[in-house]
């Protein structure tokens, strides 16, 4: 059989997956009231053939938001909406993780409750970055981010508690795992990176200090749901949303060791080059990471079935996540199995709207 390894089952922490073709987290901005509904249940259930669906980035609190029409997990209604999605996904035989999101400085007063100033490690604007807002006339669109304010030291326990409550709700909603989103230049990566974190307290300065918030979040989430149900997404070397980092390699090595020690279920690396703005990762980097992290290692970004199979055969990773291919191919696993042609995704319908470009991509049968 082609793609023997990619299509074989795997145990990830406490959860058994039927294959290693994972669905990458994909923001689709189709929940105007931040509550997932029947449309989301249908969309995700169509993709339940994936070994693990990782949900679109989901806001942990009202202040975590930088994009309108994205879902949340801080209210009872949102939790109930996700429960409906999980019933559909589990009913179709799938497994699903919730991606926990705080955008940090990729936001604007217009998206924040009562027009608050967005928070970040330091009061440094994300140069060239846009968030997604709704204007007073009801129209929506991209808008430059505003200058954030630095989180006060005594606000950090409350922030960590938001992640903890989100994990608690995710468990009640039926998610199999959670993924802590520490990638793509959002809040947790803003703490990790030297360019966005200029704090002089215990959350800034050294690698150990810059990593502290992420590790405290992981510990809090682990206390709620157990390490075997926690994953972390990182994107070392990524250069989007004005992010810069002088020590990505050192940070990766430190985090790999710390996350390994905590025995989390998986580490998910979003490779930088898919954005067109970051360098390609080398196999030396992947080998080094493999030596340091013994849990499930997932890679994502421009993967094909061939490339994912090679990654696993060479022992550099255990699974691959597919983003744009999953938008356009609800039956991606079956297409890989039959070595069939893939549908092309339409970028015009990635964000916003309804069923078009969302639940209407054809399957083989
Ligand atoms: C429409 C769209 C939405 C995305 N939303 C998210 C997201 O919510 N969270 C996240 O971590 N990455 C997000 N990403 C990045 C993808 O998870 C993935 O890393 C990227 O698409 C590269 O994989 P691919 O080449 O297989 O598409 C998004 C990408 C796209 C194209």
GROMACS .gro file of C-alpha atoms and ligand atoms in nm:
model
  396
    1UNK     CA    1   0.000   0.000   0.000
    2UNK     CA    2   0.123   0.348  -0.080
    3UNK     CA    3   0.183   0.569   0.224
    4UNK     CA    4   0.192   0.272   0.462
    5UNK     CA    5   0.328   0.468   0.754
    6UNK     CA    6   0.117   0.781   0.705
    7UNK     CA    7  -0.202   0.574   0.696
    8UNK     CA    8  -0.111   0.362   0.998
    9UNK     CA    9  -0.259   0.417   1.347
   10UNK     CA   10  -0.072   0.593   1.625
   11UNK     CA   11  -0.116   0.648   1.997
   12UNK     CA   12  -0.082   1.015   2.088
   13UNK     CA   13  -0.067   1.060   2.463
   14UNK     CA   14  -0.391   0.911   2.597
   15UNK     CA   15  -0.561   0.902   2.257
   16UNK     CA   16  -0.549   0.647   1.978
   17UNK     CA   17  -0.565   0.785   1.624
   18UNK     CA   18  -0.661   0.578   1.319
   19UNK     CA   19  -0.403   0.744   1.091
   20UNK     CA   20  -0.134   1.015   1.087
   21UNK     CA   21  -0.306   1.247   0.838
   22UNK     CA   22  -0.404   1.529   1.073
   23UNK     CA   23  -0.620   1.830   0.992
   24UNK     CA   24  -0.428   2.151   1.070
   25UNK     CA   25  -0.601   2.429   1.264
   26UNK     CA   26  -0.778   2.657   1.013
   27UNK     CA   27  -0.952   2.982   1.099
   28UNK     CA   28  -1.259   3.009   0.875
   29UNK     CA   29  -1.437   3.304   1.043
   30UNK     CA   30  -1.788   3.169   1.002
   31UNK     CA   31  -1.925   3.213   1.354
   32UNK     CA   32  -2.067   3.567   1.364
   33UNK     CA   33  -2.173   3.529   1.729
   34UNK     CA   34  -1.857   3.331   1.827
   35UNK     CA   35  -2.072   3.020   1.886
   36UNK     CA   36  -2.013   2.717   1.661
   37UNK     CA   37  -2.333   2.570   1.520
   38UNK     CA   38  -2.474   2.318   1.274
   39UNK     CA   39  -2.260   2.446   0.986
   40UNK     CA   40  -1.942   2.386   1.187
   41UNK     CA   41  -2.068   2.042   1.297
   42UNK     CA   42  -2.123   1.947   0.933
   43UNK     CA   43  -1.786   2.086   0.816
   44UNK     CA   44  -1.583   1.908   1.082
   45UNK     CA   45  -1.779   1.580   1.061
   46UNK     CA   46  -1.711   1.573   0.684
   47UNK     CA   47  -1.340   1.565   0.775
   48UNK     CA   48  -1.364   1.301   1.052
   49UNK     CA   49  -1.154   1.062   0.840
   50UNK     CA   50  -0.851   1.258   0.964
   51UNK     CA   51  -0.663   1.083   1.246
   52UNK     CA   52  -0.703   1.405   1.444
   53UNK     CA   53  -0.887   1.724   1.356
   54UNK     CA   54  -0.730   2.027   1.523
   55UNK     CA   55  -0.997   2.295   1.552
   56UNK     CA   56  -0.967   2.646   1.418
   57UNK     CA   57  -0.799   2.880   1.668
   58UNK     CA   58  -1.053   2.945   1.945
   59UNK     CA   59  -1.047   3.251   2.170
   60UNK     CA   60  -1.004   3.175   2.540
   61UNK     CA   61  -1.159   3.503   2.656
   62UNK     CA   62  -1.316   3.823   2.516
   63UNK     CA   63  -0.981   4.002   2.539
   64UNK     CA   64  -0.802   3.720   2.352
   65UNK     CA   65  -0.971   3.826   2.027
   66UNK     CA   66  -0.823   3.997   1.725
   67UNK     CA   67  -1.056   3.870   1.455
   68UNK     CA   68  -1.431   3.904   1.445
   69UNK     CA   69  -1.645   3.599   1.352
   70UNK     CA   70  -1.398   3.355   1.518
   71UNK     CA   71  -1.529   3.115   1.785
   72UNK     CA   72  -1.472   3.122   2.159
   73UNK     CA   73  -1.470   2.884   2.454
   74UNK     CA   74  -1.545   3.113   2.748
   75UNK     CA   75  -1.929   3.098   2.765
   76UNK     CA   76  -2.184   2.821   2.824
   77UNK     CA   77  -2.331   2.880   2.478
   78UNK     CA   78  -1.990   2.838   2.312
   79UNK     CA   79  -1.925   2.521   2.513
   80UNK     CA   80  -2.266   2.382   2.409
   81UNK     CA   81  -2.193   2.471   2.045
   82UNK     CA   82  -1.866   2.282   2.056
   83UNK     CA   83  -2.038   1.986   2.227
   84UNK     CA   84  -2.269   1.963   1.924
   85UNK     CA   85  -1.962   1.968   1.693
   86UNK     CA   86  -1.796   1.692   1.898
   87UNK     CA   87  -2.110   1.476   1.886
   88UNK     CA   88  -2.100   1.500   1.507
   89UNK     CA   89  -1.724   1.434   1.481
   90UNK     CA   90  -1.729   1.142   1.727
   91UNK     CA   91  -2.044   1.009   1.560
   92UNK     CA   92  -1.849   0.997   1.233
   93UNK     CA   93  -1.562   0.814   1.405
   94UNK     CA   94  -1.324   1.111   1.435
   95UNK     CA   95  -1.103   1.258   1.704
   96UNK     CA   96  -1.065   1.629   1.771
   97UNK     CA   97  -0.842   1.875   1.958
   98UNK     CA   98  -0.934   2.233   2.050
   99UNK     CA   99  -0.676   2.499   1.968
  100UNK     CA  100  -0.656   2.755   2.252
  101UNK     CA  101  -0.587   3.106   2.123
  102UNK     CA  102  -0.494   3.448   2.254
  103UNK     CA  103  -0.384   3.693   1.984
  104UNK     CA  104  -0.198   3.935   2.214
  105UNK     CA  105  -0.101   4.242   2.012
  106UNK     CA  106  -0.261   4.122   1.684
  107UNK     CA  107  -0.577   4.307   1.779
  108UNK     CA  108  -0.741   4.647   1.790
  109UNK     CA  109  -0.968   4.837   2.030
  110UNK     CA  110  -1.254   4.777   1.784
  111UNK     CA  111  -1.241   4.400   1.852
  112UNK     CA  112  -1.184   4.432   2.226
  113UNK     CA  113  -1.459   4.447   2.493
  114UNK     CA  114  -1.549   4.809   2.579
  115UNK     CA  115  -1.279   4.930   2.342
  116UNK     CA  116  -0.997   4.817   2.570
  117UNK     CA  117  -0.637   4.836   2.456
  118UNK     CA  118  -0.506   4.492   2.350
  119UNK     CA  119  -0.245   4.333   2.579
  120UNK     CA  120   0.102   4.198   2.494
  121UNK     CA  121   0.433   4.125   2.667
  122UNK     CA  122   0.552   4.480   2.587
  123UNK     CA  123   0.392   4.794   2.448
  124UNK     CA  124   0.532   4.735   2.101
  125UNK     CA  125   0.312   4.750   1.795
  126UNK     CA  126   0.314   4.460   1.548
  127UNK     CA  127   0.448   4.651   1.248
  128UNK     CA  128   0.270   4.572   0.924
  129UNK     CA  129   0.019   4.335   1.085
  130UNK     CA  130  -0.357   4.346   1.037
  131UNK     CA  131  -0.638   4.212   1.250
  132UNK     CA  132  -0.998   4.170   1.131
  133UNK     CA  133  -1.263   4.410   1.256
  134UNK     CA  134  -1.628   4.501   1.210
  135UNK     CA  135  -1.682   4.868   1.127
  136UNK     CA  136  -1.963   5.086   1.261
  137UNK     CA  137  -2.161   5.051   0.937
  138UNK     CA  138  -2.164   4.670   0.985
  139UNK     CA  139  -1.911   4.596   0.714
  140UNK     CA  140  -1.594   4.408   0.806
  141UNK     CA  141  -1.235   4.395   0.689
  142UNK     CA  142  -0.868   4.398   0.772
  143UNK     CA  143  -0.738   4.682   0.986
  144UNK     CA  144  -0.388   4.765   1.115
  145UNK     CA  145  -0.331   4.650   1.471
  146UNK     CA  146  -0.311   4.904   1.751
  147UNK     CA  147  -0.025   4.960   1.993
  148UNK     CA  148  -0.081   4.721   2.284
  149UNK     CA  149  -0.016   4.781   2.651
  150UNK     CA  150   0.223   4.557   2.845
  151UNK     CA  151   0.053   4.305   3.071
  152UNK     CA  152   0.105   4.391   3.437
  153UNK     CA  153   0.279   4.122   3.638
  154UNK     CA  154  -0.026   4.079   3.860
  155UNK     CA  155  -0.249   4.018   3.555
  156UNK     CA  156  -0.058   3.706   3.448
  157UNK     CA  157  -0.221   3.462   3.695
  158UNK     CA  158  -0.563   3.567   3.558
  159UNK     CA  159  -0.444   3.511   3.202
  160UNK     CA  160  -0.319   3.162   3.290
  161UNK     CA  161  -0.653   3.095   3.456
  162UNK     CA  162  -0.830   3.184   3.129
  163UNK     CA  163  -0.636   2.901   2.961
  164UNK     CA  164  -0.723   2.670   3.253
  165UNK     CA  165  -1.096   2.749   3.229
  166UNK     CA  166  -1.086   2.701   2.852
  167UNK     CA  167  -0.928   2.356   2.902
  168UNK     CA  168  -1.193   2.268   3.158
  169UNK     CA  169  -1.468   2.366   2.916
  170UNK     CA  170  -1.299   2.177   2.630
  171UNK     CA  171  -1.310   1.860   2.837
  172UNK     CA  172  -1.679   1.911   2.918
  173UNK     CA  173  -1.752   1.973   2.549
  174UNK     CA  174  -1.595   1.636   2.466
  175UNK     CA  175  -1.267   1.732   2.295
  176UNK     CA  176  -1.010   1.451   2.297
  177UNK     CA  177  -0.715   1.689   2.335
  178UNK     CA  178  -0.629   2.057   2.351
  179UNK     CA  179  -0.357   2.231   2.153
  180UNK     CA  180  -0.195   2.535   2.314
  181UNK     CA  181  -0.138   2.782   2.030
  182UNK     CA  182   0.211   2.920   2.082
  183UNK     CA  183   0.278   2.979   1.711
  184UNK     CA  184   0.217   3.230   1.432
  185UNK     CA  185   0.324   3.542   1.623
  186UNK     CA  186   0.029   3.544   1.865
  187UNK     CA  187   0.048   3.612   2.240
  188UNK     CA  188   0.251   3.312   2.359
  189UNK     CA  189   0.503   3.343   2.076
  190UNK     CA  190   0.520   3.720   2.145
  191UNK     CA  191   0.649   3.620   2.489
  192UNK     CA  192   0.896   3.367   2.342
  193UNK     CA  193   1.050   3.603   2.084
  194UNK     CA  194   1.315   3.864   2.165
  195UNK     CA  195   1.171   4.128   1.929
  196UNK     CA  196   0.829   4.146   2.097
  197UNK     CA  197   0.927   4.075   2.458
  198UNK     CA  198   1.133   4.345   2.625
  199UNK     CA  199   1.015   4.278   2.978
  200UNK     CA  200   1.258   4.306   3.266
  201UNK     CA  201   1.063   4.088   3.511
  202UNK     CA  202   1.059   3.706   3.536
  203UNK     CA  203   0.870   3.680   3.203
  204UNK     CA  204   1.136   3.857   2.995
  205UNK     CA  205   1.508   3.857   2.925
  206UNK     CA  206   1.659   3.507   2.926
  207UNK     CA  207   1.528   3.207   2.731
  208UNK     CA  208   1.406   3.059   3.059
  209UNK     CA  209   1.213   3.375   3.145
  210UNK     CA  210   1.060   3.421   2.800
  211UNK     CA  211   0.946   3.056   2.802
  212UNK     CA  212   0.794   3.084   3.150
  213UNK     CA  213   0.442   3.193   3.050
  214UNK     CA  214   0.399   2.914   2.793
  215UNK     CA  215   0.521   2.652   3.041
  216UNK     CA  216   0.293   2.786   3.315
  217UNK     CA  217   0.001   2.770   3.071
  218UNK     CA  218   0.093   2.410   2.982
  219UNK     CA  219   0.110   2.322   3.352
  220UNK     CA  220  -0.231   2.478   3.423
  221UNK     CA  221  -0.396   2.305   3.128
  222UNK     CA  222  -0.228   1.976   3.228
  223UNK     CA  223  -0.367   2.005   3.579
  224UNK     CA  224  -0.717   2.022   3.429
  225UNK     CA  225  -0.704   1.751   3.164
  226UNK     CA  226  -0.379   1.555   3.208
  227UNK     CA  227  -0.053   1.579   3.010
  228UNK     CA  228  -0.162   1.294   2.782
  229UNK     CA  229  -0.428   1.523   2.635
  230UNK     CA  230  -0.215   1.834   2.583
  231UNK     CA  231  -0.037   1.938   2.265
  232UNK     CA  232   0.162   2.254   2.188
  233UNK     CA  233   0.199   2.428   1.852
  234UNK     CA  234   0.517   2.626   1.782
  235UNK     CA  235   0.649   2.804   1.473
  236UNK     CA  236   1.019   2.873   1.525
  237UNK     CA  237   1.182   3.105   1.269
  238UNK     CA  238   0.848   3.236   1.142
  239UNK     CA  239   0.860   3.598   1.023
  240UNK     CA  240   0.500   3.716   1.009
  241UNK     CA  241   0.310   4.000   1.176
  242UNK     CA  242   0.629   4.193   1.251
  243UNK     CA  243   0.771   3.915   1.469
  244UNK     CA  244   1.148   3.895   1.507
  245UNK     CA  245   1.353   3.662   1.723
  246UNK     CA  246   1.729   3.649   1.782
  247UNK     CA  247   1.728   3.311   1.959
  248UNK     CA  248   1.474   3.075   1.796
  249UNK     CA  249   1.709   2.775   1.800
  250UNK     CA  250   1.801   2.815   2.167
  251UNK     CA  251   1.435   2.858   2.259
  252UNK     CA  252   1.333   2.546   2.064
  253UNK     CA  253   1.596   2.336   2.239
  254UNK     CA  254   1.492   2.458   2.582
  255UNK     CA  255   1.120   2.412   2.514
  256UNK     CA  256   1.167   2.066   2.362
  257UNK     CA  257   1.340   1.952   2.682
  258UNK     CA  258   1.087   2.113   2.915
  259UNK     CA  259   0.786   1.982   2.722
  260UNK     CA  260   0.942   1.636   2.704
  261UNK     CA  261   0.990   1.639   3.081
  262UNK     CA  262   0.622   1.725   3.121
  263UNK     CA  263   0.528   1.427   2.900
  264UNK     CA  264   0.276   1.618   2.692
  265UNK     CA  265   0.102   1.424   2.413
  266UNK     CA  266   0.246   1.610   2.117
  267UNK     CA  267   0.454   1.890   1.978
  268UNK     CA  268   0.328   2.042   1.653
  269UNK     CA  269   0.574   2.239   1.443
  270UNK     CA  270   0.431   2.482   1.190
  271UNK     CA  271   0.713   2.521   0.940
  272UNK     CA  272   0.789   2.885   0.859
  273UNK     CA  273   0.815   2.869   0.481
  274UNK     CA  274   0.445   2.816   0.404
  275UNK     CA  275   0.386   3.188   0.459
  276UNK     CA  276   0.647   3.267   0.198
  277UNK     CA  277   0.828   3.481   0.455
  278UNK     CA  278   1.039   3.239   0.657
  279UNK     CA  279   1.334   3.007   0.595
  280UNK     CA  280   1.295   2.635   0.528
  281UNK     CA  281   1.360   2.406   0.822
  282UNK     CA  282   1.654   2.170   0.774
  283UNK     CA  283   1.667   1.800   0.851
  284UNK     CA  284   1.943   1.882   1.102
  285UNK     CA  285   1.688   2.093   1.290
  286UNK     CA  286   1.431   1.812   1.274
  287UNK     CA  287   1.686   1.551   1.389
  288UNK     CA  288   1.791   1.769   1.683
  289UNK     CA  289   1.428   1.815   1.786
  290UNK     CA  290   1.358   1.441   1.748
  291UNK     CA  291   1.646   1.367   1.986
  292UNK     CA  292   1.508   1.605   2.248
  293UNK     CA  293   1.132   1.538   2.233
  294UNK     CA  294   1.014   1.178   2.271
  295UNK     CA  295   0.636   1.237   2.246
  296UNK     CA  296   0.449   1.257   1.915
  297UNK     CA  297   0.611   1.504   1.680
  298UNK     CA  298   0.388   1.660   1.412
  299UNK     CA  299   0.503   1.877   1.122
  300UNK     CA  300   0.289   2.103   0.905
  301UNK     CA  301   0.336   2.336   0.609
  302UNK     CA  302   0.336   2.243   0.241
  303UNK     CA  303   0.323   1.871   0.313
  304UNK     CA  304   0.214   1.622   0.049
  305UNK     CA  305   0.146   1.256   0.121
  306UNK     CA  306   0.488   1.169  -0.026
  307UNK     CA  307   0.671   1.422   0.187
  308UNK     CA  308   0.486   1.315   0.502
  309UNK     CA  309   0.558   0.947   0.437
  310UNK     CA  310   0.930   1.026   0.392
  311UNK     CA  311   0.932   1.229   0.714
  312UNK     CA  312   0.795   0.933   0.909
  313UNK     CA  313   1.006   0.668   0.733
  314UNK     CA  314   1.320   0.872   0.808
  315UNK     CA  315   1.227   0.889   1.176
  316UNK     CA  316   1.215   1.270   1.184
  317UNK     CA  317   0.846   1.301   1.275
  318UNK     CA  318   0.544   1.086   1.358
  319UNK     CA  319   0.260   1.256   1.172
  320UNK     CA  320   0.184   1.548   0.939
  321UNK     CA  321  -0.092   1.806   0.951
  322UNK     CA  322  -0.254   1.932   0.631
  323UNK     CA  323  -0.411   2.278   0.612
  324UNK     CA  324  -0.516   2.397   0.268
  325UNK     CA  325  -0.549   2.038   0.135
  326UNK     CA  326  -0.810   1.972   0.406
  327UNK     CA  327  -1.006   2.285   0.321
  328UNK     CA  328  -1.063   2.151  -0.032
  329UNK     CA  329  -1.064   1.775   0.030
  330UNK     CA  330  -1.299   1.656   0.303
  331UNK     CA  331  -1.202   1.296   0.217
  332UNK     CA  332  -0.827   1.362   0.214
  333UNK     CA  333  -0.737   1.028   0.375
  334UNK     CA  334  -0.935   0.835   0.116
  335UNK     CA  335  -0.774   1.034  -0.164
  336UNK     CA  336  -0.428   0.950  -0.027
  337UNK     CA  337  -0.530   0.584   0.007
  338UNK     CA  338  -0.644   0.570  -0.356
  339UNK     CA  339  -0.365   0.804  -0.476
  340UNK     CA  340  -0.638   1.020  -0.627
  341UNK     CA  341  -0.613   1.377  -0.756
  342UNK     CA  342  -0.681   1.652  -0.500
  343UNK     CA  343  -0.931   1.938  -0.534
  344UNK     CA  344  -0.771   2.285  -0.534
  345UNK     CA  345  -0.873   2.521  -0.251
  346UNK     CA  346  -1.026   2.859  -0.337
  347UNK     CA  347  -0.855   3.132  -0.126
  348UNK     CA  348  -1.147   3.372  -0.187
  349UNK     CA  349  -1.365   3.162   0.044
  350UNK     CA  350  -1.107   3.086   0.315
  351UNK     CA  351  -1.245   3.344   0.558
  352UNK     CA  352  -1.605   3.446   0.624
  353UNK     CA  353  -1.929   3.365   0.447
  354UNK     CA  354  -2.132   3.046   0.480
  355UNK     CA  355  -2.147   2.701   0.322
  356UNK     CA  356  -1.984   2.805  -0.005
  357UNK     CA  357  -1.618   2.705  -0.006
  358UNK     CA  358  -1.674   2.541   0.334
  359UNK     CA  359  -1.900   2.236   0.324
  360UNK     CA  360  -1.946   2.207  -0.055
  361UNK     CA  361  -1.612   2.065  -0.174
  362UNK     CA  362  -1.681   1.734  -0.351
  363UNK     CA  363  -1.566   1.394  -0.229
  364UNK     CA  364  -1.453   1.116  -0.464
  365UNK     CA  365  -1.779   0.925  -0.433
  366LIG     C1  366  -0.723   2.983   0.590
  366LIG     C2  367  -0.617   2.950   0.691
  366LIG     C3  368  -0.645   2.961   0.827
  366LIG     C4  369  -0.549   2.926   0.922
  366LIG     N1  370  -0.582   2.931   1.055
  366LIG     C5  371  -0.494   2.888   1.148
  366LIG     C6  372  -0.532   2.879   1.285
  366LIG     O1  373  -0.646   2.908   1.324
  366LIG     N2  374  -0.438   2.836   1.373
  366LIG     C7  375  -0.311   2.801   1.335
  366LIG     O2  376  -0.229   2.763   1.418
  366LIG     N3  377  -0.274   2.806   1.204
  366LIG     C8  378  -0.362   2.845   1.111
  366LIG     N4  379  -0.328   2.842   0.979
  366LIG     C9  380  -0.201   2.778   0.938
  366LIG    C10  381  -0.228   2.631   0.903
  366LIG     O3  382  -0.260   2.557   1.020
  366LIG    C11  383  -0.106   2.564   0.838
  366LIG     O4  384   0.004   2.575   0.925
  366LIG    C12  385  -0.073   2.626   0.702
  366LIG     O5  386  -0.187   2.637   0.621
  366LIG    C13  387   0.035   2.545   0.630
  366LIG     O6  388  -0.013   2.416   0.600
  366LIG     P1  389  -0.060   2.376   0.449
  366LIG     O7  390   0.055   2.409   0.358
  366LIG     O8  391  -0.087   2.229   0.457
  366LIG     O9  392  -0.180   2.458   0.418
  366LIG    C14  393  -0.420   2.881   0.881
  366LIG    C15  394  -0.391   2.872   0.744
  366LIG    C16  395  -0.488   2.905   0.650
  366LIG    C17  396  -0.454   2.889   0.503
   0.00000   0.00000   0.00000
